GROMACS .gro file of C-alpha atoms in nm:
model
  415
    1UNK     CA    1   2.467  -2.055  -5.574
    2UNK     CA    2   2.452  -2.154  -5.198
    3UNK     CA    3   2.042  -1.977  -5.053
    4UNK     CA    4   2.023  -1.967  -4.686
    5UNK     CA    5   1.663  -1.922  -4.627
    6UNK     CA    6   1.419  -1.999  -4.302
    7UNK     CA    7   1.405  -2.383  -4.238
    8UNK     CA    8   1.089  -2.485  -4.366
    9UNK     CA    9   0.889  -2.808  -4.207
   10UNK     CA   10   0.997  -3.127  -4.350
   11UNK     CA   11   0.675  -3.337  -4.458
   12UNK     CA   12   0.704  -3.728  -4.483
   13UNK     CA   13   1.113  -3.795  -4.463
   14UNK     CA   14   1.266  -3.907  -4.185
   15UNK     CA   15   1.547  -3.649  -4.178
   16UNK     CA   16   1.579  -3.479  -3.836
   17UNK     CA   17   1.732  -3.163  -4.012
   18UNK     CA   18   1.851  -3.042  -3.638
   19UNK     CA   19   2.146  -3.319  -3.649
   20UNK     CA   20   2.299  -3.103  -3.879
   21UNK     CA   21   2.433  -2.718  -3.957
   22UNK     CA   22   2.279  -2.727  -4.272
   23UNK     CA   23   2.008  -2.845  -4.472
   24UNK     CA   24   2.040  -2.911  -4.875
   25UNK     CA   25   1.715  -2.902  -5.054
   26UNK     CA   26   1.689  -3.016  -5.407
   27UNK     CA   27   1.412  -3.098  -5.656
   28UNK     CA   28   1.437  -3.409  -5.931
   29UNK     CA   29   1.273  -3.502  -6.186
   30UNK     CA   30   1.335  -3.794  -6.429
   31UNK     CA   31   1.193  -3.899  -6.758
   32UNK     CA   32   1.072  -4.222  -6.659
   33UNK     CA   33   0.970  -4.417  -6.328
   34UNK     CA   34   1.254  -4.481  -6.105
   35UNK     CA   35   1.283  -4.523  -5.723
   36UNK     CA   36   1.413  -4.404  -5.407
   37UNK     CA   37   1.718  -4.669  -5.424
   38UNK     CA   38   1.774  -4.556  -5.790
   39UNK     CA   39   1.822  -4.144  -5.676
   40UNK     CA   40   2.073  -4.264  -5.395
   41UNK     CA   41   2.279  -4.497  -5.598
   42UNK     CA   42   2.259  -4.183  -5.906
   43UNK     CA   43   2.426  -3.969  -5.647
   44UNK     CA   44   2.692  -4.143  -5.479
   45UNK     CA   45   2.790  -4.269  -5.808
   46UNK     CA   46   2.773  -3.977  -6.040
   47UNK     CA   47   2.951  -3.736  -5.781
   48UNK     CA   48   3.199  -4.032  -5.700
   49UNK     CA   49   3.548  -3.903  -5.790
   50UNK     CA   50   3.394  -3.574  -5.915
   51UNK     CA   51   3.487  -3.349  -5.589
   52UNK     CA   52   3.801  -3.546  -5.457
   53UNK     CA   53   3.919  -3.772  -5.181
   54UNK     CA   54   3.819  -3.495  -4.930
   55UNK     CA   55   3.440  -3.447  -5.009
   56UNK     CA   56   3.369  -3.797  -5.114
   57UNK     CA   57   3.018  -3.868  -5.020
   58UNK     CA   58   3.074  -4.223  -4.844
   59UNK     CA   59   3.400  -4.099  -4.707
   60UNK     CA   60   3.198  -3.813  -4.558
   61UNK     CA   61   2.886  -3.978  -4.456
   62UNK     CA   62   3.061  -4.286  -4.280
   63UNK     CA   63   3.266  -4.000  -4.061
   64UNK     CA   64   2.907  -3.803  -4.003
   65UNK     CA   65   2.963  -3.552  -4.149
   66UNK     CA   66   2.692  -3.566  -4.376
   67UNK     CA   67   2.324  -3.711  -4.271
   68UNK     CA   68   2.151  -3.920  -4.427
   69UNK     CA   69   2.037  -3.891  -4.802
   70UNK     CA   70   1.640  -3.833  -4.777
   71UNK     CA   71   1.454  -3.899  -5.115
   72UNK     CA   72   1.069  -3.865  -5.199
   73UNK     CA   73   0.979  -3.939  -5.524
   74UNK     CA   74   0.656  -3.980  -5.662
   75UNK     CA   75   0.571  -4.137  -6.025
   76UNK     CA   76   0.287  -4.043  -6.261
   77UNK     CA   77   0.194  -4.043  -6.666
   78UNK     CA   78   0.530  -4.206  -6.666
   79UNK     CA   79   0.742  -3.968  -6.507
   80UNK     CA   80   0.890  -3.951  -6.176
   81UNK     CA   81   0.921  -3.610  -5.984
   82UNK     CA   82   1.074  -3.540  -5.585
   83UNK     CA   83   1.287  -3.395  -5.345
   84UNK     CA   84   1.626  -3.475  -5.235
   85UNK     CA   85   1.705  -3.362  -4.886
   86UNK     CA   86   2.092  -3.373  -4.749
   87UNK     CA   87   2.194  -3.283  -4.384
   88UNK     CA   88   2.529  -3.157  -4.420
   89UNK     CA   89   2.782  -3.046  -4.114
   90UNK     CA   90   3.046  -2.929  -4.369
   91UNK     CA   91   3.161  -2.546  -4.346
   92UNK     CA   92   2.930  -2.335  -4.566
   93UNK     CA   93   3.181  -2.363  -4.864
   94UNK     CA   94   3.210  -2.739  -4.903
   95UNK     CA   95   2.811  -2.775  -4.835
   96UNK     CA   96   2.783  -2.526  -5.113
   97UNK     CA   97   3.016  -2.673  -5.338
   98UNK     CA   98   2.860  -3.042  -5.227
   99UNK     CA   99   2.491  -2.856  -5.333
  100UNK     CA  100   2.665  -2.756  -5.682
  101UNK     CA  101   2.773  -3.135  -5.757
  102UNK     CA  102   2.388  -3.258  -5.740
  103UNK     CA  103   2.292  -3.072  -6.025
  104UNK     CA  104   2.547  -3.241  -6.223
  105UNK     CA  105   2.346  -3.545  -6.219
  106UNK     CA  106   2.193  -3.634  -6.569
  107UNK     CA  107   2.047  -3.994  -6.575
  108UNK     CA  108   1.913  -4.198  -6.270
  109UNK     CA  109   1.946  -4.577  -6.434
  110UNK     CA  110   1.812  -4.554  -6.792
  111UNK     CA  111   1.643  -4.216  -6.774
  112UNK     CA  112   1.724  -3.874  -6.785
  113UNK     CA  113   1.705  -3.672  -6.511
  114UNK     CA  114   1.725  -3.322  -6.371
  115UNK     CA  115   1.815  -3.188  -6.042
  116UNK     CA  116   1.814  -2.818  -5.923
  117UNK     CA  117   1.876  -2.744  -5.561
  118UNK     CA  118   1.630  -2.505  -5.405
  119UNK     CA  119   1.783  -2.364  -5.104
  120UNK     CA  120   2.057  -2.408  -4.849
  121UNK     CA  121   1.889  -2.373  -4.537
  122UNK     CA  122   2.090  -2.246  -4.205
  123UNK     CA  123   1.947  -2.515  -3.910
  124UNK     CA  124   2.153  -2.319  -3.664
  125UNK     CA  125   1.920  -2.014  -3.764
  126UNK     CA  126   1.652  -2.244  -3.689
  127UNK     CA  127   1.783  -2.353  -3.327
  128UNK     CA  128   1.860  -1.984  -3.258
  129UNK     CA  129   1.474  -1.883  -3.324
  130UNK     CA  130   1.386  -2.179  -3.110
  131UNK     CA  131   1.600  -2.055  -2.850
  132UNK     CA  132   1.506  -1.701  -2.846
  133UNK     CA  133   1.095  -1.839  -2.830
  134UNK     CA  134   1.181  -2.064  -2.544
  135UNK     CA  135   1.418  -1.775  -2.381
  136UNK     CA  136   1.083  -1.531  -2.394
  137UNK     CA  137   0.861  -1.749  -2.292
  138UNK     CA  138   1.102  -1.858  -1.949
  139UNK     CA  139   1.158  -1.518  -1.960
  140UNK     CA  140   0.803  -1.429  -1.906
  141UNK     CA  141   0.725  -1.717  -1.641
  142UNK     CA  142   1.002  -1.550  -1.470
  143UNK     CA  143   0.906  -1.227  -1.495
  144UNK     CA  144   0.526  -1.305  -1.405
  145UNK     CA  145   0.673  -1.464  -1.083
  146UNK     CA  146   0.914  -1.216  -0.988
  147UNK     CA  147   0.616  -0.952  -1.019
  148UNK     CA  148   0.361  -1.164  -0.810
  149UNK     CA  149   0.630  -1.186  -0.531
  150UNK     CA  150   0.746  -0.835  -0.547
  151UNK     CA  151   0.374  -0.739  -0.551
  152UNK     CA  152   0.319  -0.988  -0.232
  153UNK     CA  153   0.606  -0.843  -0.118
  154UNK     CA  154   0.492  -0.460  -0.089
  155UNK     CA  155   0.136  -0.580  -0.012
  156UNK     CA  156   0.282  -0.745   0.309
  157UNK     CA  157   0.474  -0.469   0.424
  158UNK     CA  158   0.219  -0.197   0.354
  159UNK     CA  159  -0.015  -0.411   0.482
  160UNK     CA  160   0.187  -0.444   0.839
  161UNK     CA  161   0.279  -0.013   0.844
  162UNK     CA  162  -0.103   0.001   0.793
  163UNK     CA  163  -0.168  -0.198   1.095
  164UNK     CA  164   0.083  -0.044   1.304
  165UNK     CA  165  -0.041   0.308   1.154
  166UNK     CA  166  -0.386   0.235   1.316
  167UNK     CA  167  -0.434   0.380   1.670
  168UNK     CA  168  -0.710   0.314   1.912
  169UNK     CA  169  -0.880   0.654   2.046
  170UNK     CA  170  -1.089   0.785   2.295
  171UNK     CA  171  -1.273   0.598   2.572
  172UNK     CA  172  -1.458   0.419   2.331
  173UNK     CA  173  -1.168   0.278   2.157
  174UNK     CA  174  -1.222   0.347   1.821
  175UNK     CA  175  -0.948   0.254   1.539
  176UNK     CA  176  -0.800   0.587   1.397
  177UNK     CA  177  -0.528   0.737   1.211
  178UNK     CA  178  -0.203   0.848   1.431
  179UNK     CA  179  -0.296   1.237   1.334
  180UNK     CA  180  -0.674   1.274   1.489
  181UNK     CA  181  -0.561   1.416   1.804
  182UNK     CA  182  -0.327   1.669   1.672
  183UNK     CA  183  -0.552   1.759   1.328
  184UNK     CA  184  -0.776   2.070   1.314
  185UNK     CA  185  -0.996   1.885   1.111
  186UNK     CA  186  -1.112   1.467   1.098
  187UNK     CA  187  -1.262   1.245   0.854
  188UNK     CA  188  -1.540   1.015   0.980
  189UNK     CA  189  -1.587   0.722   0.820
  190UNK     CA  190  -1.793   0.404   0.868
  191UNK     CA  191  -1.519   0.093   1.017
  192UNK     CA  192  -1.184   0.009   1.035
  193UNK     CA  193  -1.124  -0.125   0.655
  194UNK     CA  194  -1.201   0.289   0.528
  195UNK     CA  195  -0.964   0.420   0.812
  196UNK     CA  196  -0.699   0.192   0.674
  197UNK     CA  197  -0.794   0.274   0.324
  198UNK     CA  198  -0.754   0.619   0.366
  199UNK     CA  199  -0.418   0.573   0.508
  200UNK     CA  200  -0.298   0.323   0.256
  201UNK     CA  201  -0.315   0.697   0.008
  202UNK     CA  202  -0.207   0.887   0.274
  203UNK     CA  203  -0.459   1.010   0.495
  204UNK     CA  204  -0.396   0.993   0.856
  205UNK     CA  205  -0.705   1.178   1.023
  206UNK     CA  206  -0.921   0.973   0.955
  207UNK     CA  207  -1.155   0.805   1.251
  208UNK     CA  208  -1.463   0.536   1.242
  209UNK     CA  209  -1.812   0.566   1.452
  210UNK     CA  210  -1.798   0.155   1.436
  211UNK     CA  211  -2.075   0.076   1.393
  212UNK     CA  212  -2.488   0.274   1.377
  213UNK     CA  213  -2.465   0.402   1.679
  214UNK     CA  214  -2.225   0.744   1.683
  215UNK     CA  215  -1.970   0.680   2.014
  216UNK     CA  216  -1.919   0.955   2.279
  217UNK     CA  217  -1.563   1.009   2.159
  218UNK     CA  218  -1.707   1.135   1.789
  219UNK     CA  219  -1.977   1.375   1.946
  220UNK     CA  220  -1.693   1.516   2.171
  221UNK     CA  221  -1.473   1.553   1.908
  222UNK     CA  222  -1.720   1.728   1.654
  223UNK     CA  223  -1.790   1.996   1.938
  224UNK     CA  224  -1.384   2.142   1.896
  225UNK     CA  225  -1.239   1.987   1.530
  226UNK     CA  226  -1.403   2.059   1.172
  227UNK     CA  227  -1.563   1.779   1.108
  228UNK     CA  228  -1.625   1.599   0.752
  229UNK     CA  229  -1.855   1.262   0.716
  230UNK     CA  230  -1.733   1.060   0.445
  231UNK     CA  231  -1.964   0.755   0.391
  232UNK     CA  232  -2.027   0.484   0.227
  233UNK     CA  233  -2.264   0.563  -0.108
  234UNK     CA  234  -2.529   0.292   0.028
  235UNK     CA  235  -2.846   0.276   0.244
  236UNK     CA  236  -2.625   0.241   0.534
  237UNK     CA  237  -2.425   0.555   0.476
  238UNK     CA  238  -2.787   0.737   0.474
  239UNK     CA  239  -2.849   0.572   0.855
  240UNK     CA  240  -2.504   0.681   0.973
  241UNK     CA  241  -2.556   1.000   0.842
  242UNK     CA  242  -2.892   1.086   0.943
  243UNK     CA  243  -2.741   0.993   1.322
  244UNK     CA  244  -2.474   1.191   1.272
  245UNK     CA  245  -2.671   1.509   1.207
  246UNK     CA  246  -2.858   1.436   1.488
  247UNK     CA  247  -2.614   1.372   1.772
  248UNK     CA  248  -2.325   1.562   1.630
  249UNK     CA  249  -2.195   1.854   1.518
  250UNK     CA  250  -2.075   1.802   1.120
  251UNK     CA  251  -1.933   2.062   0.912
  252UNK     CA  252  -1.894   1.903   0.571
  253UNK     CA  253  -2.041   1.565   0.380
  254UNK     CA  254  -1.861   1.389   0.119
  255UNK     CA  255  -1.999   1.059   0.025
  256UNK     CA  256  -1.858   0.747  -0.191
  257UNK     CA  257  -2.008   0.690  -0.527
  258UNK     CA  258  -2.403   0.506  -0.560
  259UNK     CA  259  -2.306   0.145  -0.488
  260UNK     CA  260  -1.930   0.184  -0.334
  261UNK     CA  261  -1.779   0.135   0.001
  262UNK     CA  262  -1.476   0.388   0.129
  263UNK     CA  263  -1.301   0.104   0.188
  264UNK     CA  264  -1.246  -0.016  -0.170
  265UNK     CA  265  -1.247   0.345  -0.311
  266UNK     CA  266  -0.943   0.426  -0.522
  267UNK     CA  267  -0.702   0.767  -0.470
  268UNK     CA  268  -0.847   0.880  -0.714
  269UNK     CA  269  -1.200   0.837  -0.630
  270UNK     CA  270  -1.111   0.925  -0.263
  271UNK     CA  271  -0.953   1.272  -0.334
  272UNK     CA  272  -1.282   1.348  -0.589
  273UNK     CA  273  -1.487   1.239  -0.340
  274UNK     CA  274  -1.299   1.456  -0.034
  275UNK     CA  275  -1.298   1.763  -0.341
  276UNK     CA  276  -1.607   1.761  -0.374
  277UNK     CA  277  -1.722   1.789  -0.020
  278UNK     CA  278  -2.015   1.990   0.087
  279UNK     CA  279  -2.118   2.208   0.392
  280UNK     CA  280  -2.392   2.022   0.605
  281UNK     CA  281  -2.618   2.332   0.534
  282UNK     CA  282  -2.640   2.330   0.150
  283UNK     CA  283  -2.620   1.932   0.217
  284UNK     CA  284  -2.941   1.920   0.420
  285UNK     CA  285  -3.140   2.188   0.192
  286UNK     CA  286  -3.044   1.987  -0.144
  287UNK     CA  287  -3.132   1.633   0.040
  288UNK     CA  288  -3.486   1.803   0.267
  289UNK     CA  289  -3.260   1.678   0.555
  290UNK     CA  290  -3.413   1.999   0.769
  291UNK     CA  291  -3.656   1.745   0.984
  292UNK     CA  292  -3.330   1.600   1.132
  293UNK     CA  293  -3.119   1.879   1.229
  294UNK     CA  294  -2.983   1.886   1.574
  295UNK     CA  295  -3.015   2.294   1.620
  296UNK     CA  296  -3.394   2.234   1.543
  297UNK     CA  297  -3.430   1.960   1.770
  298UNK     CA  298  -3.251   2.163   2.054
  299UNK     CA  299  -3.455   2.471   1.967
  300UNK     CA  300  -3.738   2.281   2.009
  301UNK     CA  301  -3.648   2.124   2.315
  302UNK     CA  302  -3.551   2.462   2.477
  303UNK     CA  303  -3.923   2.598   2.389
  304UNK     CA  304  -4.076   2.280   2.568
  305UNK     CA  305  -3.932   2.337   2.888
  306UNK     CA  306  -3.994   2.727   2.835
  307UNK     CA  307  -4.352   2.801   3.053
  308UNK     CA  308  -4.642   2.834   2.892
  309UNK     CA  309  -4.773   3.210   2.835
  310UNK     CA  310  -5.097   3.323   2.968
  311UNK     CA  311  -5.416   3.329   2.674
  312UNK     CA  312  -5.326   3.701   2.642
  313UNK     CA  313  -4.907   3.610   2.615
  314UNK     CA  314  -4.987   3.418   2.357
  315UNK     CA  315  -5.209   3.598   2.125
  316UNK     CA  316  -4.928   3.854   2.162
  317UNK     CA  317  -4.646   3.607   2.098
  318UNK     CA  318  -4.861   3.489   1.767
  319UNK     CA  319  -4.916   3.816   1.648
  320UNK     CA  320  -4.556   3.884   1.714
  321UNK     CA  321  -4.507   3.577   1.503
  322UNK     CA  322  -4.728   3.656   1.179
  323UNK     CA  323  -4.527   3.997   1.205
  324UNK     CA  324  -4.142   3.875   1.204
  325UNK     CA  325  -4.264   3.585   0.938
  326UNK     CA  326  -4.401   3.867   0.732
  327UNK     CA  327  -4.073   4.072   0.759
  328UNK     CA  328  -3.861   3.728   0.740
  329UNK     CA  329  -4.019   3.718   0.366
  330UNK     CA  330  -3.969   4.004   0.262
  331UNK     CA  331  -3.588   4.044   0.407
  332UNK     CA  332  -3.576   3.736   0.207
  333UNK     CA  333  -3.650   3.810  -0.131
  334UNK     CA  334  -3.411   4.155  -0.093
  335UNK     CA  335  -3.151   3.936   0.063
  336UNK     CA  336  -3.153   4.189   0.363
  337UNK     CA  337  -3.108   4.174   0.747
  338UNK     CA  338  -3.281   4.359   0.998
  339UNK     CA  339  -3.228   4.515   1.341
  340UNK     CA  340  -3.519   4.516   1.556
  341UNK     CA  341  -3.562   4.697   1.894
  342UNK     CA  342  -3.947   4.606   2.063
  343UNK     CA  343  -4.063   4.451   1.736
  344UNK     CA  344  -3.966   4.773   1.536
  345UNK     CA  345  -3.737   4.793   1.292
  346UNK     CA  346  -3.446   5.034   1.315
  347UNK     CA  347  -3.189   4.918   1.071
  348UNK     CA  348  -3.204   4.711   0.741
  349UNK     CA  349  -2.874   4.615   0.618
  350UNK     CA  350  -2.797   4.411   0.266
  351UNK     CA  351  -2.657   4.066   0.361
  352UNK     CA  352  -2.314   4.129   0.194
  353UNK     CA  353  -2.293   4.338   0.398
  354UNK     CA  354  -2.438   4.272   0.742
  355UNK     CA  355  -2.091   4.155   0.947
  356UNK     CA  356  -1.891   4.489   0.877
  357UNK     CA  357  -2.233   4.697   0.908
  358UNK     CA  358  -2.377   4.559   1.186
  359UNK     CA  359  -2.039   4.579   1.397
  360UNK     CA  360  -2.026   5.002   1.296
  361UNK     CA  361  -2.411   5.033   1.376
  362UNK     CA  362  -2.491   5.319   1.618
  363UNK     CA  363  -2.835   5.149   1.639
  364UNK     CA  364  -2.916   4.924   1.956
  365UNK     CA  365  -3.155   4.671   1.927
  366UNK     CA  366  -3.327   4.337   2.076
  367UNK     CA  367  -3.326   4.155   1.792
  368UNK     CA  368  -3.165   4.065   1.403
  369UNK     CA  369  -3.372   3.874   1.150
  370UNK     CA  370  -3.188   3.775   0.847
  371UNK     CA  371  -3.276   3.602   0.545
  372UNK     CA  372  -2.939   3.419   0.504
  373UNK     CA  373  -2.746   3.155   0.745
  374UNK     CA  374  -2.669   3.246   1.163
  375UNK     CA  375  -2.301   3.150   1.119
  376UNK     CA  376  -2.099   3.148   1.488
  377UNK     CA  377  -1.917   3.495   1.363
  378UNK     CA  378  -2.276   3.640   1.337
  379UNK     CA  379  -2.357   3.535   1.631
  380UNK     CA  380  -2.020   3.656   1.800
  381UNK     CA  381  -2.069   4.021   1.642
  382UNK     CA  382  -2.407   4.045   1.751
  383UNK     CA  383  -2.333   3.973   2.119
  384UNK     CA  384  -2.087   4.252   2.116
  385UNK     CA  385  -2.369   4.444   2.034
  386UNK     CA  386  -2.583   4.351   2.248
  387UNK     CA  387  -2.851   4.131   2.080
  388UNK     CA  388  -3.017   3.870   2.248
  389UNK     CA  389  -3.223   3.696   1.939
  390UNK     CA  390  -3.105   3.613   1.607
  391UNK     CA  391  -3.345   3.453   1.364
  392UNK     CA  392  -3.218   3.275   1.059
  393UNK     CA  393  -3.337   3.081   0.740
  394UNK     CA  394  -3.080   2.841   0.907
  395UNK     CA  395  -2.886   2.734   1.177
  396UNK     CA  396  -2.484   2.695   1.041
  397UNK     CA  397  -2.225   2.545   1.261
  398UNK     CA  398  -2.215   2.751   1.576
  399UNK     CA  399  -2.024   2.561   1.828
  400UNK     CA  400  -1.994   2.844   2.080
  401UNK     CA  401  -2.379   2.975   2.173
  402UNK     CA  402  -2.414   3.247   2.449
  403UNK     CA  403  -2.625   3.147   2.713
  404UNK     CA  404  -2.857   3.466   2.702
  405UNK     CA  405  -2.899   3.422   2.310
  406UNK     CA  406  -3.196   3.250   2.121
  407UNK     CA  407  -3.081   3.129   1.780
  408UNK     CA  408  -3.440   3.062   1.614
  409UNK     CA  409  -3.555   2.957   1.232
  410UNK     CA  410  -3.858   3.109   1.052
  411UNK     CA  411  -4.009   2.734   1.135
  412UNK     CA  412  -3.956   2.761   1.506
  413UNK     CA  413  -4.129   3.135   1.482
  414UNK     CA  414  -4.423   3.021   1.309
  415UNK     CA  415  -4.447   2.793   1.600
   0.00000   0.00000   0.00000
């Protein structure tokens, strides 16, 4: 019976067992010593005449049709044991039937023998495999290749829409997305490599200070556009930033993570980092930031080039001081406002409140201390009615100021 198993490696013959379509394996084993010569001459002249003219073993081996006969036979406690191996490129019938004649050897020279064949094996199976290993592993060179020059490809191309996506703005020519000028609202970043980041996922409004010192064109900018800093999460990112607050007006901060650059940021780390933005106010509080502020500094420049009081002005203005300090407190810890006329109060309102109250209030006064934040709508509503003062726990982002309105802190009072 003809077995057709995997080709197994062929130790110590010299059979190349790809010459052929098939491979015959057979065991031997003899009674006494015999030889390699003494196997060969047992086969072609026991299975001489035995199969007919047409599978004659000479006949077939002189056309090449059959390989040559491969024998390794090894003697010991006087017997002899081996393998026979036989490359055959007969049709799987006559190899079978060619298999089935070896066993009918009994005797090689004087001794009895035995011979059982162990398998058929299928080379072309073999050469198939081989091709199919080689095929996947061209197949991945290929593939590999194909990938790096698609990916060079797309690289190149974004690469070039980047560049042409970058715009120079403003008077100090500063690289930008194409959508600063019309966007309500801008990113500012650090340099070009984050503006072209950001627009490599998308984002087209974004523009870069270039550099420590914030340009003209940013200040300008962050007076009539909301405004968010997004910065690198390094000691440089603090500078910019502390300049920033400073010189211009900033509505939200979003930083990169400790240790990253915008620039190398992934989407997804860009739109957590944009998500999680915060308002400058709650940014400075959390980060004692307050020494920096730019309504502080202005507030303190205005009362420098205010005149000094006379001695008697002054004890006034200080008791005046201890007084709104004292009520600042205590609106404070009620979260309340207040609406003062001469230093007196006439109206307390709660702070959930004080927009939609204070715009209904009968009451006329001077002056409006409030424990929260002087936000520009405050400051709007209480100019309708009147009010020249507004102090705050802070200073939000009022861009428009009336010129006959003092926006003060409870720091610049205690001053």
């Amino acid at each position: 019976m003809a077995i057709f198993p995997k080709n197994k490696e062929v130790k110590k013959l010299n059979t190349d067992p790809y010459a052929a379509k098939y491979l015959i394996r057979a065991s031997i084993e003899t009674d006494g010593i015999v030889e390699r010569p003494d196997v060969v001459g047992a086969i072609f002249g026991q299975t001489e005449g035995l199969l007919g003219d047409e599978l004659d073993l000479r006949d077939l081996q002189k056309s090449g049709r059959i390989g040559r006969i491969e024998v390794d036979i090894k003697s010991e406690k006087g017997k002899s044991v081996g393998e026979i191996l036989i490359p055959s490129s007969l049709d799987q019938v006559e190899t079978a039937i060619l298999a089935a004649a070896l066993e009918t050897i009994d005797r090689v020279g004087p001794c009895r023998s035995r011979v059982k064949v162990i398998s058929i094996e299928d080379i072309r199976a073999t050469k198939r495999q081989r091709v199919v290993d080689r095929a996947k592993e061209l197949l991945q060179m290929l593939l590999k290749q194909g990938k790096q020059v698609s990916e060079d490809l797309v690289k190149s191309v974004r690469e070039a829409v980047e560049i042409e996506e970058v715009v120079i703005y403003g008077e100090d020519h500063l690289p930008a997305g194409p959508n600063v000028e019309k966007s309500e609202a801008i990113i500012v970043v650090e340099g070009r490599s984050d503006v072209i980041n950001l627009l490599n996922y998308g984002i087209k409004n974004a523009i870069a200070v270039n550099g420590t010192n914030v340009p003209k064109t940013i200040i300008e900018l962050s007076k009539k556009k909301i405004v968010t800093a997004f910065l690198d999460g390094d000691h440089g990112g603090d500078l910019i930033l502390k300049e920033l607050l400073q010189v211009a007006d900033i509505d939200f901060i979003a930083r990169a993570p400790p240790g990253y650059e915008v620039e190398e940021l992934t989407y997804k780390q860009i739109v957590k980092a944009l998500r999680n933005k915060v308002p400058v106010e709650q940014y400075i509080a959390t980060h004692n930031l307050g020494d920096i502020k730019k309504e502080e500094k202005e507030g303190k420049k205005e009362d420098k080039k205010e005149k000094e009081p006379k001695k008697e002005e002054k004890k006034e203005e200080k008791k005046e001081g201890e007084d709104l300090v004292s009520l600042f407190k205590d609106l404070n810890s009620k979260k309340e406002a207040a609406l003062l006329k001469d230093n007196k109060v006439i109206l307390r309102i709660p702070l959930n409140e004080l927009i939609e109250k204070l715009k209904s209030a009968k009451e006329k006064g001077d002056t409006l201390v409030t424990g929260g934040i002087i936000s520009q709508r405050l400051v709007d509503v209480a100019h309708e009615k009147g009010i020249d003062r507004i102090i705050g726990y802070k200073i939000g982002n009022v861009t428009k100021r009336p010129l006959n309105m003092k926006l003060l802190t409870k720091d610049m009072v205690k001053k």
